Coordinates of C-alpha atoms and ligand atoms in Angstrom, one line a residue:
M21 CA 15.6 14.5 21.1
V22 CA 15.9 11.4 23.2
D23 CA 18.5 11.6 26.0
P24 CA 18.2 8.8 28.6
S25 CA 20.2 10.9 31.2
V26 CA 17.4 13.7 31.6
P27 CA 13.8 13.5 33.0
E28 CA 11.3 11.7 30.6
S29 CA 14.5 10.9 28.5
V30 CA 13.8 13.9 26.3
R31 CA 15.4 17.4 25.9
L32 CA 15.4 20.3 23.4
A33 CA 18.4 20.3 21.1
D34 CA 19.6 21.6 17.8
V35 CA 19.7 18.8 15.2
A36 CA 20.7 18.7 11.6
E37 CA 18.1 19.5 9.0
P38 CA 16.7 16.3 7.5
T39 CA 17.4 15.6 3.8
P40 CA 14.7 13.7 2.0
D41 CA 15.4 10.9 -0.5
A42 CA 13.6 10.7 -3.7
D43 CA 10.3 9.3 -2.2
G44 CA 10.4 11.4 1.0
V45 CA 8.2 14.5 1.6
L46 CA 9.9 17.2 3.6
V47 CA 7.3 18.9 5.9
E48 CA 7.6 22.0 8.0
V49 CA 5.9 20.9 11.2
R50 CA 3.5 23.4 12.6
H51 CA 1.8 21.2 15.3
A52 CA 2.7 17.8 16.7
A53 CA 0.6 15.7 19.1
L54 CA 2.1 13.9 22.1
N55 CA 1.2 10.3 22.6
H56 CA 1.4 8.0 25.6
G57 CA 3.4 5.8 23.2
D58 CA 6.0 8.6 22.6
L59 CA 6.8 8.7 26.3
N60 CA 7.1 5.0 26.4
D61 CA 9.3 5.1 23.3
A62 CA 11.8 7.5 24.7
R63 CA 12.1 5.7 28.0
S64 CA 12.3 2.1 26.5
G65 CA 15.0 3.0 24.0
R66 CA 12.6 2.1 21.1
V67 CA 13.6 5.5 19.8
P68 CA 17.4 5.5 20.3
A69 CA 19.4 8.2 22.1
G70 CA 20.1 11.2 19.8
A71 CA 17.1 10.6 17.6
V72 CA 14.2 13.0 17.4
L73 CA 11.0 11.8 19.2
G74 CA 7.5 12.2 18.0
S75 CA 5.0 10.4 15.7
D76 CA 2.2 12.9 14.9
A77 CA 2.9 15.9 12.7
A78 CA 0.7 18.5 10.8
G79 CA 2.3 21.2 8.7
V80 CA 3.1 22.3 5.2
V81 CA 5.0 20.5 2.5
L82 CA 8.4 22.2 1.8
R83 CA 9.7 19.8 -0.9
S84 CA 8.7 16.5 -2.3
G85 CA 9.5 14.1 -5.2
P86 CA 7.3 13.6 -8.3
A87 CA 4.8 11.4 -6.5
G88 CA 4.4 13.6 -3.4
P89 CA 2.1 16.7 -2.9
P90 CA 3.4 20.0 -4.1
S91 CA 5.1 22.4 -1.8
G92 CA 2.7 24.6 0.2
T93 CA 0.2 21.6 0.6
R94 CA -1.2 21.4 4.1
V95 CA -0.7 17.8 5.4
V96 CA -1.0 15.6 8.5
A97 CA 1.4 12.7 8.8
L98 CA 2.5 9.7 10.8
A99 CA 6.0 10.8 11.0
A100 CA 9.0 9.4 13.0
G101 CA 10.8 12.4 14.4
A102 CA 7.6 14.7 14.5
F103 CA 8.9 16.9 17.5
A104 CA 11.0 19.0 15.2
E105 CA 10.7 22.0 12.9
Q106 CA 11.1 19.8 9.8
V107 CA 10.4 16.1 9.3
I108 CA 10.6 13.6 6.4
V109 CA 7.5 11.7 5.7
S110 CA 6.7 8.8 3.3
S111 CA 3.9 9.7 0.9
G112 CA 2.1 6.5 2.2
S113 CA 1.9 8.1 5.7
L114 CA 0.3 11.4 5.0
A115 CA -3.0 13.0 4.0
E116 CA -3.9 16.4 2.7
V117 CA -5.6 18.8 5.1
P118 CA -8.2 21.1 3.7
A119 CA -8.2 24.8 4.7
T120 CA -11.3 24.4 6.8
V121 CA -9.5 21.9 9.2
D122 CA -7.2 23.5 11.8
L123 CA -3.7 22.0 11.7
A124 CA -3.6 21.7 15.4
R125 CA -6.6 19.4 15.3
A126 CA -5.3 17.5 12.3
A127 CA -2.0 16.8 14.3
A128 CA -4.0 14.9 16.8
L129 CA -5.2 12.3 14.3
P130 CA -2.4 10.0 13.2
V131 CA -1.6 7.7 16.1
A132 CA -4.7 8.0 18.3
G133 CA -7.2 8.3 15.4
V134 CA -5.7 5.6 13.2
A135 CA -5.5 3.2 16.1
A136 CA -9.1 3.8 17.0
L137 CA -10.4 3.5 13.5
R138 CA -8.5 0.4 12.6
A139 CA -9.2 -1.4 15.9
L140 CA -12.9 -0.7 15.4
R141 CA -12.8 -1.9 11.8
A142 CA -11.1 -5.1 13.0
C143 CA -14.1 -5.7 15.3
G144 CA -16.4 -6.1 12.2
T145 CA -19.9 -4.7 11.9
L146 CA -20.8 -2.5 14.9
L147 CA -24.3 -1.5 14.0
G148 CA -26.4 -2.3 17.1
R149 CA -23.5 -4.1 18.8
R150 CA -22.3 -3.4 22.4
V151 CA -18.9 -2.0 22.2
L152 CA -16.7 -1.3 25.3
I153 CA -13.9 1.2 25.1
T154 CA -11.5 1.2 28.1
G155 CA -9.3 4.2 28.8
A156 CA -12.1 6.1 27.1
S157 CA -11.1 9.5 28.5
G158 CA -7.8 9.4 26.6
G159 CA -6.6 10.2 23.1
V160 CA -7.4 6.8 21.5
G161 CA -10.5 6.3 23.8
R162 CA -12.2 9.5 22.8
F163 CA -11.7 8.9 19.1
A164 CA -12.9 5.3 19.6
V165 CA -16.1 6.4 21.5
R166 CA -17.0 8.8 18.7
L167 CA -16.2 6.4 15.8
A168 CA -18.0 3.5 17.4
S169 CA -21.1 5.8 17.9
I170 CA -21.0 6.9 14.3
A171 CA -20.9 3.2 13.2
G172 CA -24.1 2.7 15.2
A173 CA -22.8 0.8 18.2
H174 CA -24.1 0.9 21.7
V175 CA -21.0 2.5 23.2
I176 CA -19.9 1.8 26.9
A177 CA -17.0 4.2 27.8
S178 CA -14.9 3.1 30.8
V179 CA -12.8 5.7 32.7
G180 CA -10.5 5.6 35.6
R181 CA -12.5 7.8 38.1
Q182 CA -15.5 10.1 38.4
G183 CA -15.0 13.2 36.5
R184 CA -12.8 11.7 33.7
G185 CA -15.9 10.9 31.7
A186 CA -16.6 14.6 31.1
G187 CA -17.8 15.1 27.5
L188 CA -18.0 11.4 26.7
E189 CA -21.8 11.3 26.4
E190 CA -21.7 14.2 24.0
L191 CA -19.3 12.2 21.8
G192 CA -21.8 9.4 21.7
A193 CA -21.2 7.2 24.7
D194 CA -24.5 5.5 25.8
E195 CA -23.0 4.5 29.1
V196 CA -20.1 6.0 31.0
V197 CA -18.7 3.7 33.7
V198 CA -15.9 3.9 36.2
G199 CA -13.8 0.7 35.8
L200 CA -15.8 -2.3 34.6
D201 CA -17.8 -3.2 37.7
G202 CA -21.1 -1.5 36.6
I203 CA -21.3 -3.5 33.5
D204 CA -23.6 -6.6 33.8
V205 CA -24.6 -7.3 30.1
P206 CA -22.1 -9.0 27.9
V207 CA -20.4 -6.9 25.3
D208 CA -19.6 -7.8 21.6
A209 CA -16.3 -6.0 21.2
V210 CA -13.8 -4.3 23.3
V211 CA -11.2 -1.7 22.4
D212 CA -8.7 -2.0 25.3
N213 CA -6.3 0.7 26.1
V214 CA -5.6 -0.2 29.8
G215 CA -4.5 -3.9 29.9
G216 CA -3.9 -5.6 33.3
P217 CA -6.9 -6.6 35.5
Q218 CA -9.3 -4.6 33.3
L219 CA -8.3 -6.8 30.3
V220 CA -9.1 -9.9 32.3
A221 CA -12.5 -8.4 33.4
A222 CA -13.2 -7.4 29.8
W223 CA -12.5 -11.0 28.7
Q224 CA -15.0 -12.2 31.2
L225 CA -17.6 -9.7 29.9
L226 CA -17.1 -10.6 26.2
A227 CA -20.0 -12.4 24.5
S228 CA -19.6 -15.6 22.4
G229 CA -18.1 -14.5 19.0
G230 CA -16.8 -11.3 20.4
T231 CA -13.4 -9.8 20.1
I232 CA -11.0 -7.7 22.2
Q233 CA -8.5 -5.5 20.3
S234 CA -5.5 -5.0 22.8
I235 CA -4.3 -1.6 21.8
G236 CA -2.4 -0.4 24.9
W237 CA -1.5 -1.2 28.4
T238 CA -1.6 2.1 30.4
S239 CA -2.2 0.3 33.6
G240 CA 1.3 -1.3 33.5
E241 CA -0.1 -4.2 35.4
P242 CA -0.1 -8.0 34.6
A243 CA -3.2 -9.6 33.3
V244 CA -3.8 -12.8 35.3
F245 CA -6.4 -15.2 33.8
S246 CA -7.9 -17.7 36.3
P247 CA -7.7 -21.4 35.3
Y248 CA -10.2 -22.3 32.5
S249 CA -11.2 -18.7 31.8
T250 CA -10.1 -19.2 28.2
I251 CA -12.1 -22.3 27.8
G252 CA -15.7 -22.0 26.5
P253 CA -17.6 -20.5 23.5
P254 CA -15.2 -19.0 20.9
K255 CA -14.1 -15.4 21.3
S256 CA -10.8 -13.7 20.6
L257 CA -8.1 -11.5 22.1
T258 CA -6.1 -9.8 19.3
S259 CA -2.9 -7.9 19.5
F260 CA -2.8 -4.5 17.8
L261 CA -0.2 -2.3 16.1
I262 CA -0.3 0.4 13.5
E263 CA 1.6 -1.0 10.7
G264 CA 1.9 -0.2 6.9
P265 CA 0.7 2.8 5.0
V266 CA -1.9 4.9 6.9
A267 CA -2.6 7.4 4.2
D268 CA -6.2 6.0 3.4
A269 CA -7.0 5.8 7.2
L270 CA -5.7 9.4 7.8
A271 CA -7.7 10.7 4.7
D272 CA -10.9 9.1 6.1
L273 CA -10.3 10.7 9.5
V274 CA -9.7 14.1 7.9
R275 CA -12.9 13.8 6.0
L276 CA -14.8 13.0 9.1
V277 CA -13.3 16.0 10.9
E278 CA -14.0 18.3 7.9
S279 CA -17.7 17.1 7.9
G280 CA -18.0 17.9 11.6
A281 CA -18.8 14.2 12.4
L282 CA -15.5 13.6 14.4
P283 CA -14.6 16.3 16.9
V284 CA -11.0 16.6 17.9
E285 CA -10.7 17.4 21.6
I286 CA -7.5 19.2 22.5
G287 CA -7.0 19.0 26.3
W288 CA -3.6 20.7 26.4
Q289 CA -1.8 23.0 23.9
G290 CA 1.4 24.8 24.3
P291 CA 4.8 25.4 22.7
L292 CA 7.3 22.6 22.1
D293 CA 9.5 23.9 24.9
R294 CA 6.8 23.1 27.4
F295 CA 7.0 19.5 26.4
H296 CA 7.6 18.4 30.0
D297 CA 4.4 20.1 31.2
A298 CA 2.5 18.2 28.6
A299 CA 4.2 14.9 29.5
D300 CA 3.5 15.5 33.2
A301 CA -0.2 16.2 32.5
L302 CA -0.5 13.2 30.2
R303 CA 1.2 10.8 32.7
G304 CA -0.9 12.4 35.5
R305 CA -4.1 11.6 33.6
R306 CA -5.2 15.2 33.6
I307 CA -5.8 15.6 29.9
N308 CA -9.2 15.1 28.3
G309 CA -8.3 14.3 24.8
K310 CA -5.1 15.1 23.0
A311 CA -2.0 17.1 24.0
V312 CA -0.7 19.2 21.1
L313 CA 2.6 21.0 20.8
V314 CA 2.9 24.1 18.8
V315 CA 6.2 23.6 17.0
A316 CA 6.3 26.5 14.6
D317 CA 5.8 29.2 17.3
A318 CA 8.7 27.7 19.3
A319 CA 10.8 27.8 16.2
H320 CA 10.0 31.4 15.4
R321 CA 10.8 32.6 19.0
S322 CA 14.4 31.2 18.9
Ligands
NAP465 N1 -0.7 -0.6 19.5 C1 -0.7 0.6 18.9 O1 -0.5 0.7 17.7 C2 -1.1 1.9 19.7 C3 -1.5 3.0 19.0 C4 -2.0 4.1 19.9 C5 -1.9 3.9 21.2 N2 -1.5 2.8 21.8 C6 -1.4 2.7 23.3 O2 -2.8 2.8 23.7 C7 -2.8 3.3 25.0 C8 -3.7 4.5 25.1 O3 -3.0 5.6 24.4 P1 -3.6 7.0 24.5 O4 -2.8 7.9 23.6 O5 -5.1 7.0 24.4 O6 -3.1 7.5 26.0 P2 -3.7 8.6 27.0 O7 -4.3 9.6 26.2 O8 -2.7 8.9 27.9 O9 -4.9 7.8 27.7 C9 -4.7 6.7 28.5 C10 -5.9 6.4 29.2 O10 -5.6 5.2 30.0 C11 -6.2 5.3 31.3 N3 -5.3 4.9 32.3 C12 -4.0 5.4 32.5 N4 -3.5 4.8 33.5 C13 -4.3 3.9 34.0 C14 -4.3 2.9 35.0 N5 -3.3 2.8 35.8 N6 -5.4 2.2 35.2 C15 -6.5 2.4 34.4 N7 -6.5 3.2 33.4 C16 -5.5 4.0 33.2 C17 -6.5 6.8 31.4 O11 -7.9 6.8 32.0 P3 -8.3 7.8 33.2 O12 -7.6 9.1 33.1 O13 -9.8 7.9 33.0 O14 -8.0 7.1 34.5 C18 -6.5 7.4 30.1 O15 -7.9 7.6 29.6 C19 -1.4 3.6 25.4 O16 -0.9 2.4 26.0 C20 -0.7 3.7 24.0 O17 0.7 3.4 24.1 C21 -1.1 1.8 21.0

């Protein structure tokens, strides 16, 4: 739960079991993925003190209303309070997970996968287009590289330093660059996870008619546009937020995973009580792909 008085503003605690209303689906969480946004949410107060943190859950339905999936169904969900043994999910925020898809991998999909999928869809047709993904080594970035490649784009993956690009060519990146300095041909679309000076540099690289989807701001640095840099042929910078029902997007992602088209890379996996190790590794930029917490194991030990 969120506690501003402790490191990362998160600690383990016993909380009351959630009680679903008529439309809610009660899920026993087996795995939960940790997102950069979860850490920000705890520290910024967006998730208030005393509330359970977490957004990405995969597990098994315990109970649901008439419109929800029957108990025993394996599901993945975008779920506020995912870092708990049980969570309530709206039926518009979950998708069924077939037996062939591991729940740990499914848990990695909601925030990072849906963000990558929706941001790329918002860029329009990608076939043959040059698409730049910044922060490509991270959770959103790796999904975006793969999904853009599946869509037929020429994918340029930008990472923070040498070595962070490991595995990106295998995912479909046509070019892997450190920062943006090595790019000298304009790009048609940008999925930006980093913000700051890289966002400004990406704007300068953007071709006429192109778009930047501003998903995240991991750099934490300001973006300073020099005078007149926004004057010229039309191109756009669009803010991005996951909003509304995500069930369809989640179902699309699960299908892609099931078919083998979308690998889910788990760079860190461990029990819920090692949350701080996962958070350290994520902040320290040492995870290639997603960090996944094993919730059920932690529950069974206590
Ligand atoms: N708007 C939304 O709805 C939405 C949804 C999902 C995610 N997000 C946001 O999107 C961003 C990425 O999320 P994520 O889950 O992919 O995070 P992540 O797994 O922690 O990956 C972050 C990436 O950013 C890069 N990075 C970190 N600090 C940097 C710095 N100071 N300068 C340059 N690059 C830096 C890292 O690259 P290297 O390790 O290669 O250096 C890493 O690949 C976060 O800001 C997150 O909050 C927003």
